[in-house]
Short mmCIF file of C-alpha atoms in Angstrom, two decimals:
data_model
loop_
_atom_site.label_atom_id
_atom_site.label_comp_id
_atom_site.label_asym_id
_atom_site.label_seq_id
_atom_site.Cartn_x
_atom_site.Cartn_y
_atom_site.Cartn_z
CA MET P 1 13.35 11.54 11.58
CA GLU P 2 12.06 8.25 9.72
CA LYS P 3 14.85 5.69 8.81
CA LEU P 4 14.93 5.44 5.36
CA VAL P 5 12.71 2.58 3.85
CA GLU P 6 14.75 0.27 2.80
CA GLN P 7 16.53 0.27 6.47
CA VAL P 8 13.74 -0.23 8.25
CA TRP P 9 10.93 -1.19 6.46
CA ASP P 10 12.47 -4.55 5.00
CA TYR P 11 9.68 -6.39 2.22
CA THR P 12 12.74 -9.20 0.65
CA LYS P 13 11.10 -11.95 2.65
CA HIS P 14 7.25 -10.94 2.02
CA ALA P 15 7.69 -9.83 -1.66
CA LYS P 16 6.74 -13.28 -2.76
CA PHE P 17 3.46 -12.85 -1.01
CA TYR P 18 2.37 -9.29 -1.97
CA SER P 19 0.41 -10.76 -4.84
CA TYR P 20 -1.68 -12.53 -2.47
CA ARG P 21 -3.24 -9.38 -1.86
CA PRO P 22 -6.35 -7.32 -3.44
CA ASN P 23 -5.45 -4.57 -5.73
CA TYR P 24 -6.80 -0.98 -5.17
CA ALA P 25 -11.19 -0.87 -5.68
CA PRO P 26 -10.66 -0.22 -9.75
CA LYS P 27 -13.47 3.21 -9.57
CA THR P 28 -11.43 4.69 -7.41
CA ILE P 29 -8.65 4.72 -9.51
CA ASP P 30 -10.65 5.90 -12.52
CA MET P 31 -11.69 8.77 -10.40
CA LEU P 32 -8.77 9.80 -9.70
CA ILE P 33 -7.28 9.46 -13.22
CA THR P 34 -10.33 11.87 -13.63
CA LEU P 35 -9.40 14.03 -11.40
CA VAL P 36 -5.87 14.20 -12.34
CA GLY P 37 -7.17 15.17 -16.08
CA GLY P 38 -6.63 14.15 -19.82
CA LYS P 39 -5.14 11.19 -20.54
CA ASN P 40 -1.53 9.15 -21.49
CA LEU P 41 -0.17 10.51 -17.86
CA LYS P 42 2.47 10.66 -16.65
CA VAL P 43 2.54 9.26 -13.37
CA ALA P 44 5.76 8.50 -10.81
CA ASP P 45 4.40 5.49 -8.82
CA ILE P 46 6.45 6.18 -5.32
CA GLY P 47 6.95 2.66 -3.18
CA ALA P 48 5.84 0.75 -6.01
CA GLY P 49 6.68 -2.23 -4.37
CA THR P 50 6.07 -5.34 -6.98
CA GLY P 51 3.65 -3.46 -9.35
CA ASN P 52 0.16 -3.78 -8.22
CA LEU P 53 -0.79 0.17 -8.65
CA SER P 54 1.56 0.49 -11.47
CA ILE P 55 0.07 -2.49 -13.20
CA MET P 56 -3.54 -0.88 -12.69
CA LEU P 57 -2.24 2.33 -14.16
CA LEU P 58 -0.83 0.84 -17.30
CA GLU P 59 -4.13 -0.75 -17.46
CA ARG P 60 -5.56 2.82 -17.50
CA ASN P 61 -3.02 4.18 -20.51
CA CYS P 62 -1.10 5.61 -18.10
CA ASN P 63 3.35 6.19 -18.87
CA VAL P 64 4.40 5.43 -15.41
CA VAL P 65 7.87 5.76 -13.82
CA SER P 66 8.27 2.82 -11.00
CA VAL P 67 10.60 3.21 -8.10
CA GLU P 68 11.27 0.38 -5.72
CA PRO P 69 14.06 0.57 -3.24
CA ASN P 70 13.69 -2.99 -2.93
CA ASP P 71 15.25 -5.93 -4.72
CA ALA P 72 13.29 -8.66 -5.03
CA MET P 73 10.01 -6.55 -4.76
CA ARG P 74 11.34 -4.92 -7.84
CA GLU P 75 12.43 -8.11 -9.85
CA ILE P 76 8.87 -9.32 -8.78
CA GLY P 77 7.10 -5.85 -10.67
CA ILE P 78 9.64 -6.14 -13.74
CA GLU P 79 8.29 -9.93 -14.50
CA ARG P 80 4.92 -8.39 -13.92
CA THR P 81 4.72 -5.74 -16.49
CA LYS P 82 7.38 -6.81 -19.19
CA GLY P 83 6.91 -5.26 -22.63
CA GLN P 84 4.72 -2.50 -21.19
CA SER P 85 5.48 1.28 -21.20
CA ILE P 86 7.13 1.49 -17.81
CA GLU P 87 10.16 2.02 -16.40
CA TRP P 88 11.47 0.59 -12.90
CA VAL P 89 14.33 2.58 -10.87
CA ARG P 90 16.11 1.55 -7.69
CA ALA P 91 15.40 4.64 -5.45
CA THR P 92 13.55 5.93 -2.40
CA GLY P 93 10.61 7.86 -2.03
CA ILE P 94 12.53 10.83 -0.14
CA ASP P 95 15.06 10.58 -3.04
CA SER P 96 13.62 9.12 -6.02
CA THR P 97 16.75 10.47 -8.48
CA LEU P 98 13.66 11.68 -11.18
CA GLU P 99 13.68 14.79 -12.87
CA ASN P 100 12.38 17.96 -11.32
CA SER P 101 8.87 19.07 -13.23
CA CYS P 102 7.99 16.44 -15.11
CA PHE P 103 5.48 13.91 -13.96
CA ASP P 104 1.00 14.80 -14.16
CA TRP P 105 0.97 12.64 -10.84
CA VAL P 106 2.94 10.86 -8.25
CA THR P 107 1.35 7.95 -6.39
CA PHE P 108 1.76 6.32 -3.10
CA GLY P 109 0.01 3.06 -3.23
CA SER P 110 0.47 1.87 0.78
CA SER P 111 4.28 3.11 0.83
CA PHE P 112 3.09 6.73 1.39
CA ASN P 113 3.73 5.51 5.54
CA VAL P 114 6.99 3.99 5.44
CA MET P 115 8.90 6.81 5.20
CA ASP P 116 9.23 10.53 5.97
CA ARG P 117 6.00 11.96 4.88
CA ASN P 118 6.79 15.40 5.26
CA GLU P 119 10.12 14.39 3.28
CA ALA P 120 7.83 12.48 0.90
CA LEU P 121 5.82 15.51 0.11
CA ASN P 122 8.42 17.61 -0.61
CA GLU P 123 9.79 15.05 -3.48
CA ALA P 124 6.24 14.61 -4.47
CA HIS P 125 6.16 18.38 -5.07
CA ARG P 126 9.67 18.72 -6.75
CA LEU P 127 8.40 15.63 -9.20
CA LEU P 128 5.00 17.27 -9.92
CA LYS P 129 4.17 19.72 -12.96
CA LYS P 130 2.47 22.90 -11.57
CA GLY P 131 -1.31 21.57 -11.11
CA GLY P 132 -0.04 18.08 -10.55
CA TYR P 133 -1.30 15.74 -8.05
CA PHE P 134 -0.31 13.97 -4.91
CA SER P 135 -2.17 10.59 -3.94
CA CYS P 136 -1.76 8.27 -1.27
CA MET P 137 -3.61 5.29 -0.95
CA TRP P 138 -4.51 2.25 1.01
CA ASN P 139 -6.36 -0.84 1.44
CA HIS P 140 -8.20 -1.72 4.79
CA ARG P 141 -9.69 -4.95 5.95
CA ASP P 142 -13.87 -3.18 6.92
CA LEU P 143 -13.03 -4.56 11.01
CA ASN P 144 -17.31 -4.70 11.10
CA ASP P 145 -16.80 -7.13 8.13
CA PRO P 146 -17.45 -10.45 9.79
CA MET P 147 -14.52 -12.39 8.39
CA GLN P 148 -12.80 -9.59 9.11
CA LYS P 149 -13.72 -9.24 12.64
CA ILE P 150 -12.93 -13.24 13.33
CA ALA P 151 -9.34 -12.83 11.67
CA GLU P 152 -9.05 -9.16 13.87
CA ASP P 153 -10.64 -11.10 17.73
CA THR P 154 -7.87 -13.98 17.08
CA ILE P 155 -5.18 -11.87 16.38
CA ILE P 156 -5.54 -10.07 19.31
CA GLU P 157 -6.08 -13.14 20.89
CA PHE P 158 -2.27 -13.55 20.81
CA VAL P 159 -1.55 -10.03 20.60
CA PRO P 160 -3.39 -8.10 22.71
CA ASN P 161 -1.48 -5.41 22.36
CA TYR P 162 -1.92 -5.11 18.69
CA THR P 163 -1.95 -1.57 16.93
CA ARG P 164 -2.16 -0.81 12.42
CA GLY P 165 0.18 2.10 12.52
CA THR P 166 0.41 5.29 10.62
CA ARG P 167 -1.62 3.47 7.79
CA ARG P 168 -5.19 3.96 9.11
CA GLU P 169 -4.31 7.15 10.06
CA ASP P 170 -6.35 10.04 8.67
CA GLN P 171 -3.67 11.35 5.80
CA ARG P 172 -4.96 14.73 6.00
CA PRO P 173 -3.32 16.56 8.80
CA ILE P 174 -0.07 16.05 7.70
CA ILE P 175 -1.31 17.00 3.79
CA GLU P 176 -2.85 20.43 5.69
CA SER P 177 0.14 20.80 7.40
CA ARG P 178 2.02 21.27 4.04
CA LYS P 179 0.17 23.85 2.07
CA ASP P 180 3.29 25.93 1.00
CA LEU P 181 3.10 22.66 -1.44
CA PHE P 182 -0.47 21.55 -1.49
CA ASP P 183 -3.90 22.15 -1.67
CA ASN P 184 -7.15 20.69 -2.23
CA ILE P 185 -7.52 17.91 -0.85
CA VAL P 186 -9.62 15.46 -2.13
CA TYR P 187 -10.94 12.10 -0.31
CA ILE P 188 -12.37 8.88 -1.92
CA GLU P 189 -13.22 6.00 0.31
CA GLU P 190 -14.75 2.96 -1.84
CA ASP P 191 -15.78 -0.50 0.16
CA PHE P 192 -15.41 -3.47 -1.82
CA TYR P 193 -15.79 -7.34 -1.51
CA PHE P 194 -12.92 -10.19 -2.79
CA HIS P 195 -13.15 -13.88 -3.07
CA GLN P 196 -10.56 -15.25 -1.61
CA SER P 197 -9.46 -19.25 -0.41
CA ILE P 198 -8.67 -19.44 3.10
CA GLU P 199 -5.19 -20.48 1.97
CA ASN P 200 -4.58 -17.41 -0.03
CA TYR P 201 -6.27 -15.39 2.92
CA ILE P 202 -3.23 -16.60 5.11
CA ASN P 203 -0.94 -15.98 2.60
CA ALA P 204 -1.80 -11.84 1.95
CA TRP P 205 -1.20 -12.14 5.88
CA ARG P 206 2.46 -13.43 5.03
CA SER P 207 3.22 -10.28 3.27
CA VAL P 208 2.54 -8.24 6.51
CA LYS P 209 5.48 -6.47 7.97
CA ASN P 210 4.56 -5.69 11.60
CA PRO P 211 6.73 -5.23 14.96
CA TYR P 212 4.46 -8.00 16.81
CA TRP P 213 5.84 -11.33 14.56
CA ASP P 214 9.04 -11.68 12.61
CA LEU P 215 9.42 -13.81 10.12
CA GLU P 216 12.47 -14.01 10.18
CA THR P 217 13.34 -15.28 13.95
CA LYS P 218 11.52 -18.44 15.10
CA GLU P 219 9.63 -16.81 17.68
CA GLY P 220 7.87 -14.94 15.01
CA ASN P 221 7.25 -17.65 12.75
CA GLU P 222 5.90 -19.58 15.54
CA LEU P 223 3.06 -17.16 16.84
CA PHE P 224 2.36 -15.92 13.04
CA GLU P 225 1.56 -20.00 13.15
CA LYS P 226 -0.74 -19.99 15.93
CA ILE P 227 -2.58 -17.28 14.59
CA SER P 228 -2.54 -18.91 11.56
CA GLN P 229 -3.85 -21.84 12.39
CA LYS P 230 -6.67 -20.21 14.99
CA ILE P 231 -8.01 -18.52 11.57
CA THR P 232 -7.72 -21.45 9.68
CA GLU P 233 -9.79 -23.18 12.13
CA ARG P 234 -12.72 -20.13 12.23
CA LEU P 235 -13.12 -19.56 8.68
CA PRO P 236 -14.23 -21.19 5.98
CA LYS P 237 -12.18 -22.41 2.91
CA GLU P 238 -13.47 -19.55 0.72
CA PHE P 239 -15.41 -16.75 1.52
CA ASP P 240 -15.77 -12.95 0.09
CA ILE P 241 -14.30 -10.65 2.26
CA LYS P 242 -14.80 -6.67 2.51
CA TYR P 243 -11.91 -4.33 2.18
CA THR P 244 -12.53 -0.13 1.68
CA THR P 245 -9.55 1.62 -0.53
CA ARG P 246 -8.87 4.97 1.48
CA CYS P 247 -7.50 7.62 -0.85
CA TRP P 248 -6.13 10.87 -0.40
CA SER P 249 -4.82 13.44 -3.25
CA ALA P 250 -4.22 16.93 -2.93
CA LYS P 251 -2.72 19.73 -6.32
CA LYS P 252 0.51 21.17 -6.16
CA ILE P 253 0.46 25.01 -5.70
#
C-alpha cells in the first residue's frame, strides 16, 4: 500500500511557487458543473493545495470544503480564499474526516496520484450522495508545443531517465476496476494557452516535486539550477505555452 501523502509528498518548500502554475481550463470546469448538475453544489476538494481548483469552484457558486494535509499549502489557500464560502480541513484524501453522503461532488485537482487511488475512491464514495460525482484532473504540458519541447529536451539532457509518473496515466482502468463504487465514466480533455514570462515558468517548475531534483538537497538544487539556466537561455523572455487539462469523472452507484 502507498504511504500517506504527507509522508511521501511533502510540499512545504514548494507551496509558495504554486501560484505560478496555470489553473485548469475554465470551460472544462463549466462542463463538469453541468455534468454534476445543479447550482450551489456542495463540493469536497481533496488535496486542495493552495486553492487553485477551490477558487474556480467558488467562482461558480459552489460551497466548498477544501481538504489539505500540508500546513504551508493550506495556510496559503486560507489566505487566498478569505471571506468566501469555504471551509479548510487538515486531513488526507484517504481519511478526510468529513461526514458520510453529504457532497454532490468530490474533486481531486492534481492530487489523485499522490495517494493510494483505491483508498481515495473508497473515501470519495463514502463522502458522496447517491448519484454524486467523483472527478480527478491534471494540467499536462503539451509536449508537441515547441516551447514545452525545448524544456523537455533540456531536462532529458540532464536526466536521461526522466519520466512523468502516475499523473500522466489514463485513470480509466483504476476507476473501471471499482465498478462496485462508480460507473458512467466521463472523460474531458481541453487544450489551452497560458502566457508566461521565463521567470514565472521557471518558478512553476520549482513547484514540481519529483525524484530527480530534490530542492531540499545541495545536489538537487545544483541540478535544477543547471536545467533552469539552460531553459532560460533557450526560451524567449515571454511566450504563450500550451497545456492540456485532462479530467476523468464517474458517478456514484
